[in-house]
């Protein structure tokens, strides 16, 4: 059981490790911090479930985890699969004899993994994600404890901030590209800004495509034509 001192020290380490950053940086910081801060963790990765149901691994601390995670996705079985698609937390301290994962357990054992845990990290309108923890010794992860709960909370907070920064960055880029597309239409068709924007908006509505995507396609098409003419 974690002592007050160990929880406090873990909190300090997490505050240092999970500094504000981009989404990719934050995912990498989380898996690195899991290995550094959480007891019994040897390797870690993050599974993201996209809106179309596709599962994808991010920020693995070992290339081997790409194979292990892919096996769980293919089999639709395993702690990381369950944590990403269904349950909040999944603990498998004795993976080889765990009746929930008979097929995956053989794959894991062949690669030296004897214990595993999956912890749901986030849920957004467009995706959900889970932290996957791996150990080579059986009997690990019988409980998450106070440090595990602290880690989950601080990681979720860091991810929420990273998503906000990412969304703001994308929104700013979208506005910039739409403005560039309006300017290109004004120049090409000799229109004022209101009519040029209306032209772009009609393309978006008629084709049922987001305005930023129409703008991006138009700008790419114009760049390609200029390259061909040049």
Short mmCIF file of C-alpha atoms in Angstrom, two decimals:
data_model
loop_
_atom_site.label_atom_id
_atom_site.label_comp_id
_atom_site.label_asym_id
_atom_site.label_seq_id
_atom_site.Cartn_x
_atom_site.Cartn_y
_atom_site.Cartn_z
CA UNK A 1 0.00 0.00 0.00
CA UNK A 2 1.31 3.44 -0.90
CA UNK A 3 2.37 5.71 1.96
CA UNK A 4 1.58 9.41 2.15
CA UNK A 5 5.22 10.14 1.34
CA UNK A 6 5.22 7.93 -1.76
CA UNK A 7 1.98 9.48 -3.03
CA UNK A 8 3.41 12.96 -2.49
CA UNK A 9 6.61 12.04 -4.30
CA UNK A 10 4.61 10.54 -7.18
CA UNK A 11 2.59 13.75 -7.38
CA UNK A 12 5.77 15.79 -7.67
CA UNK A 13 7.18 13.51 -10.36
CA UNK A 14 3.95 13.65 -12.34
CA UNK A 15 3.76 17.43 -12.12
CA UNK A 16 7.25 17.57 -13.61
CA UNK A 17 6.66 14.87 -16.25
CA UNK A 18 3.23 15.94 -17.48
CA UNK A 19 4.04 19.48 -18.51
CA UNK A 20 1.70 21.28 -20.95
CA UNK A 21 2.40 20.37 -24.57
CA UNK A 22 0.93 19.22 -27.84
CA UNK A 23 -1.26 16.14 -27.97
CA UNK A 24 1.53 13.91 -29.33
CA UNK A 25 3.97 15.20 -26.71
CA UNK A 26 1.43 14.63 -23.95
CA UNK A 27 0.77 11.03 -25.00
CA UNK A 28 4.50 10.32 -25.02
CA UNK A 29 4.92 12.00 -21.63
CA UNK A 30 2.13 9.88 -20.15
CA UNK A 31 3.59 6.52 -21.18
CA UNK A 32 7.11 7.56 -20.14
CA UNK A 33 5.79 8.76 -16.77
CA UNK A 34 3.85 5.51 -16.28
CA UNK A 35 7.09 3.53 -16.48
CA UNK A 36 8.92 6.02 -14.28
CA UNK A 37 6.30 6.68 -11.61
CA UNK A 38 3.88 3.75 -11.34
CA UNK A 39 5.04 0.75 -9.31
CA UNK A 40 5.55 -2.53 -11.19
CA UNK A 41 5.18 -1.01 -14.67
CA UNK A 42 7.85 -2.04 -17.18
CA UNK A 43 6.28 -0.90 -20.45
CA UNK A 44 3.30 1.25 -21.44
CA UNK A 45 1.29 2.36 -24.46
CA UNK A 46 -1.97 4.19 -25.19
CA UNK A 47 -4.86 2.83 -27.24
CA UNK A 48 -7.12 5.36 -28.96
CA UNK A 49 -10.52 4.34 -30.28
CA UNK A 50 -11.65 6.54 -33.17
CA UNK A 51 -15.25 7.38 -34.08
CA UNK A 52 -15.29 4.67 -36.76
CA UNK A 53 -14.36 2.06 -34.14
CA UNK A 54 -10.78 1.74 -35.35
CA UNK A 55 -8.18 1.15 -32.62
CA UNK A 56 -4.70 2.64 -32.83
CA UNK A 57 -1.63 2.53 -30.59
CA UNK A 58 0.21 5.71 -29.62
CA UNK A 59 3.42 6.45 -27.71
CA UNK A 60 4.56 2.86 -26.99
CA UNK A 61 7.65 2.66 -24.81
CA UNK A 62 8.73 -0.47 -26.71
CA UNK A 63 8.26 -1.64 -30.31
CA UNK A 64 7.07 -4.98 -28.92
CA UNK A 65 3.91 -3.28 -27.65
CA UNK A 66 2.81 -2.52 -31.20
CA UNK A 67 2.62 -6.27 -31.78
CA UNK A 68 0.88 -6.97 -28.47
CA UNK A 69 -1.67 -4.20 -28.91
CA UNK A 70 -2.37 -5.26 -32.50
CA UNK A 71 -2.99 -8.83 -31.30
CA UNK A 72 -5.61 -7.56 -28.86
CA UNK A 73 -7.32 -5.50 -31.57
CA UNK A 74 -7.38 -8.45 -33.97
CA UNK A 75 -8.65 -10.90 -31.35
CA UNK A 76 -11.02 -8.35 -29.79
CA UNK A 77 -9.71 -9.60 -26.50
CA UNK A 78 -7.32 -8.35 -23.84
CA UNK A 79 -7.03 -5.74 -21.08
CA UNK A 80 -6.19 -2.84 -23.39
CA UNK A 81 -9.01 -3.78 -25.79
CA UNK A 82 -11.56 -3.95 -22.97
CA UNK A 83 -10.39 -0.70 -21.37
CA UNK A 84 -10.58 1.18 -24.68
CA UNK A 85 -13.94 -0.22 -25.79
CA UNK A 86 -15.91 -1.12 -22.69
CA UNK A 87 -14.72 -1.07 -19.08
CA UNK A 88 -13.08 1.75 -17.17
CA UNK A 89 -10.28 -0.33 -15.60
CA UNK A 90 -9.17 -3.88 -16.38
CA UNK A 91 -6.63 -5.65 -14.17
CA UNK A 92 -5.00 -8.93 -15.21
CA UNK A 93 -2.28 -9.74 -12.66
CA UNK A 94 -2.08 -13.41 -13.72
CA UNK A 95 -2.57 -13.16 -17.46
CA UNK A 96 -1.55 -16.73 -18.32
CA UNK A 97 -4.46 -18.20 -16.34
CA UNK A 98 -6.99 -15.41 -16.87
CA UNK A 99 -10.14 -17.03 -18.29
CA UNK A 100 -11.24 -13.72 -19.85
CA UNK A 101 -8.36 -13.66 -22.33
CA UNK A 102 -7.49 -17.25 -23.34
CA UNK A 103 -6.31 -16.47 -26.88
CA UNK A 104 -4.50 -13.25 -26.13
CA UNK A 105 -2.78 -14.72 -23.05
CA UNK A 106 -0.84 -17.12 -25.29
CA UNK A 107 0.32 -14.23 -27.48
CA UNK A 108 1.40 -12.21 -24.45
CA UNK A 109 3.21 -15.10 -22.79
CA UNK A 110 5.16 -15.79 -25.98
CA UNK A 111 6.52 -12.23 -25.76
CA UNK A 112 7.27 -12.42 -22.05
CA UNK A 113 4.28 -10.50 -20.66
CA UNK A 114 2.72 -12.07 -17.56
CA UNK A 115 0.66 -9.21 -16.10
CA UNK A 116 -1.24 -6.34 -17.63
CA UNK A 117 -3.64 -3.51 -16.81
CA UNK A 118 -5.83 -1.25 -18.93
CA UNK A 119 -6.95 2.12 -17.54
CA UNK A 120 -9.47 4.35 -19.31
CA UNK A 121 -7.90 7.78 -19.68
CA UNK A 122 -10.35 9.89 -21.63
CA UNK A 123 -13.65 10.05 -23.49
CA UNK A 124 -14.38 12.77 -26.04
CA UNK A 125 -17.09 13.14 -28.70
CA UNK A 126 -14.60 11.93 -31.32
CA UNK A 127 -12.47 9.34 -29.50
CA UNK A 128 -11.73 7.45 -26.31
CA UNK A 129 -8.44 6.21 -24.97
CA UNK A 130 -6.87 3.83 -22.48
CA UNK A 131 -3.45 3.49 -20.90
CA UNK A 132 -1.95 0.01 -21.24
CA UNK A 133 0.50 -1.21 -18.58
CA UNK A 134 2.71 -4.28 -19.00
CA UNK A 135 4.96 -6.35 -16.70
CA UNK A 136 7.03 -9.50 -17.17
CA UNK A 137 6.32 -10.89 -13.70
CA UNK A 138 2.96 -12.42 -12.67
CA UNK A 139 1.11 -10.90 -9.74
CA UNK A 140 1.64 -7.30 -10.80
CA UNK A 141 -1.27 -4.81 -10.92
CA UNK A 142 -3.49 -6.59 -8.40
CA UNK A 143 -4.71 -3.12 -7.47
CA UNK A 144 -4.06 0.36 -8.80
CA UNK A 145 -3.93 2.04 -5.40
CA UNK A 146 -3.72 5.73 -4.60
CA UNK A 147 -0.78 6.37 -6.94
CA UNK A 148 -2.66 4.78 -9.83
CA UNK A 149 -5.71 6.95 -9.17
CA UNK A 150 -3.51 10.04 -8.92
CA UNK A 151 -1.79 9.15 -12.18
CA UNK A 152 -5.10 8.65 -13.99
CA UNK A 153 -6.45 11.99 -12.77
CA UNK A 154 -3.34 14.00 -13.65
CA UNK A 155 -2.97 12.30 -17.04
CA UNK A 156 -6.61 13.04 -17.89
CA UNK A 157 -6.09 16.68 -16.92
CA UNK A 158 -2.97 16.93 -19.10
CA UNK A 159 -4.82 15.33 -22.03
CA UNK A 160 -7.78 17.69 -21.68
CA UNK A 161 -5.41 20.66 -21.86
CA UNK A 162 -3.59 19.16 -24.86
CA UNK A 163 -6.89 18.59 -26.68
CA UNK A 164 -7.91 22.19 -26.01
CA UNK A 165 -4.62 23.50 -27.40
CA UNK A 166 -4.92 21.20 -30.42
CA UNK A 167 -8.48 22.33 -31.13
CA UNK A 168 -7.51 26.00 -30.84
CA UNK A 169 -4.55 25.47 -33.15
CA UNK A 170 -6.73 23.68 -35.71
CA UNK A 171 -9.39 26.39 -35.48
CA UNK A 172 -6.79 29.11 -36.10
CA UNK A 173 -5.35 27.19 -39.04
CA UNK A 174 -8.85 26.66 -40.49
CA UNK A 175 -9.62 30.37 -40.29
CA UNK A 176 -6.30 31.17 -41.94
CA UNK A 177 -6.85 28.71 -44.82
CA UNK A 178 -10.44 29.88 -45.37
CA UNK A 179 -9.16 33.47 -45.52
CA UNK A 180 -6.51 32.46 -48.05
CA UNK A 181 -9.13 30.66 -50.16
CA UNK A 182 -11.42 33.71 -50.11
CA UNK A 183 -8.49 35.87 -51.21
CA UNK A 184 -7.67 33.48 -54.05
CA UNK A 185 -11.30 33.50 -55.25
CA UNK A 186 -11.40 37.31 -55.10
CA UNK A 187 -8.31 37.52 -57.27
CA UNK A 188 -9.33 34.83 -59.75
CA UNK A 189 -12.95 35.89 -60.30
CA UNK A 190 -12.65 39.61 -59.52
CA UNK A 191 -15.13 39.44 -56.61
CA UNK A 192 -15.32 41.38 -53.38
CA UNK A 193 -14.72 39.51 -50.11
CA UNK A 194 -18.43 38.99 -49.32
CA UNK A 195 -19.18 37.42 -52.70
CA UNK A 196 -16.00 35.35 -52.61
CA UNK A 197 -16.94 33.96 -49.21
CA UNK A 198 -20.48 33.29 -50.47
CA UNK A 199 -19.03 31.36 -53.41
CA UNK A 200 -16.96 29.23 -51.03
CA UNK A 201 -19.94 28.69 -48.72
CA UNK A 202 -22.13 27.52 -51.62
CA UNK A 203 -19.49 24.99 -52.65
CA UNK A 204 -19.50 23.71 -49.09
CA UNK A 205 -23.29 23.43 -48.90
CA UNK A 206 -23.81 21.98 -52.38
CA UNK A 207 -21.24 19.25 -51.81
CA UNK A 208 -21.98 18.71 -48.10
CA UNK A 209 -18.33 19.27 -47.24
CA UNK A 210 -16.98 21.31 -44.34
CA UNK A 211 -15.97 24.84 -45.26
CA UNK A 212 -12.36 24.34 -44.15
CA UNK A 213 -12.06 21.20 -46.30
CA UNK A 214 -13.44 23.03 -49.35
CA UNK A 215 -10.94 25.83 -48.76
CA UNK A 216 -8.06 23.37 -48.40
CA UNK A 217 -9.02 21.49 -51.59
CA UNK A 218 -9.36 24.72 -53.55
CA UNK A 219 -5.95 26.01 -52.40
CA UNK A 220 -4.23 22.70 -53.17
CA UNK A 221 -5.85 22.64 -56.63
CA UNK A 222 -4.70 26.18 -57.35
CA UNK A 223 -1.15 25.38 -56.21
CA UNK A 224 -1.05 22.34 -58.50
CA UNK A 225 -2.28 24.36 -61.47
CA UNK A 226 0.35 27.03 -60.87
CA UNK A 227 3.03 24.34 -60.70
CA UNK A 228 1.87 22.84 -63.99
CA UNK A 229 1.81 26.23 -65.68
CA UNK A 230 5.20 27.16 -64.26
#
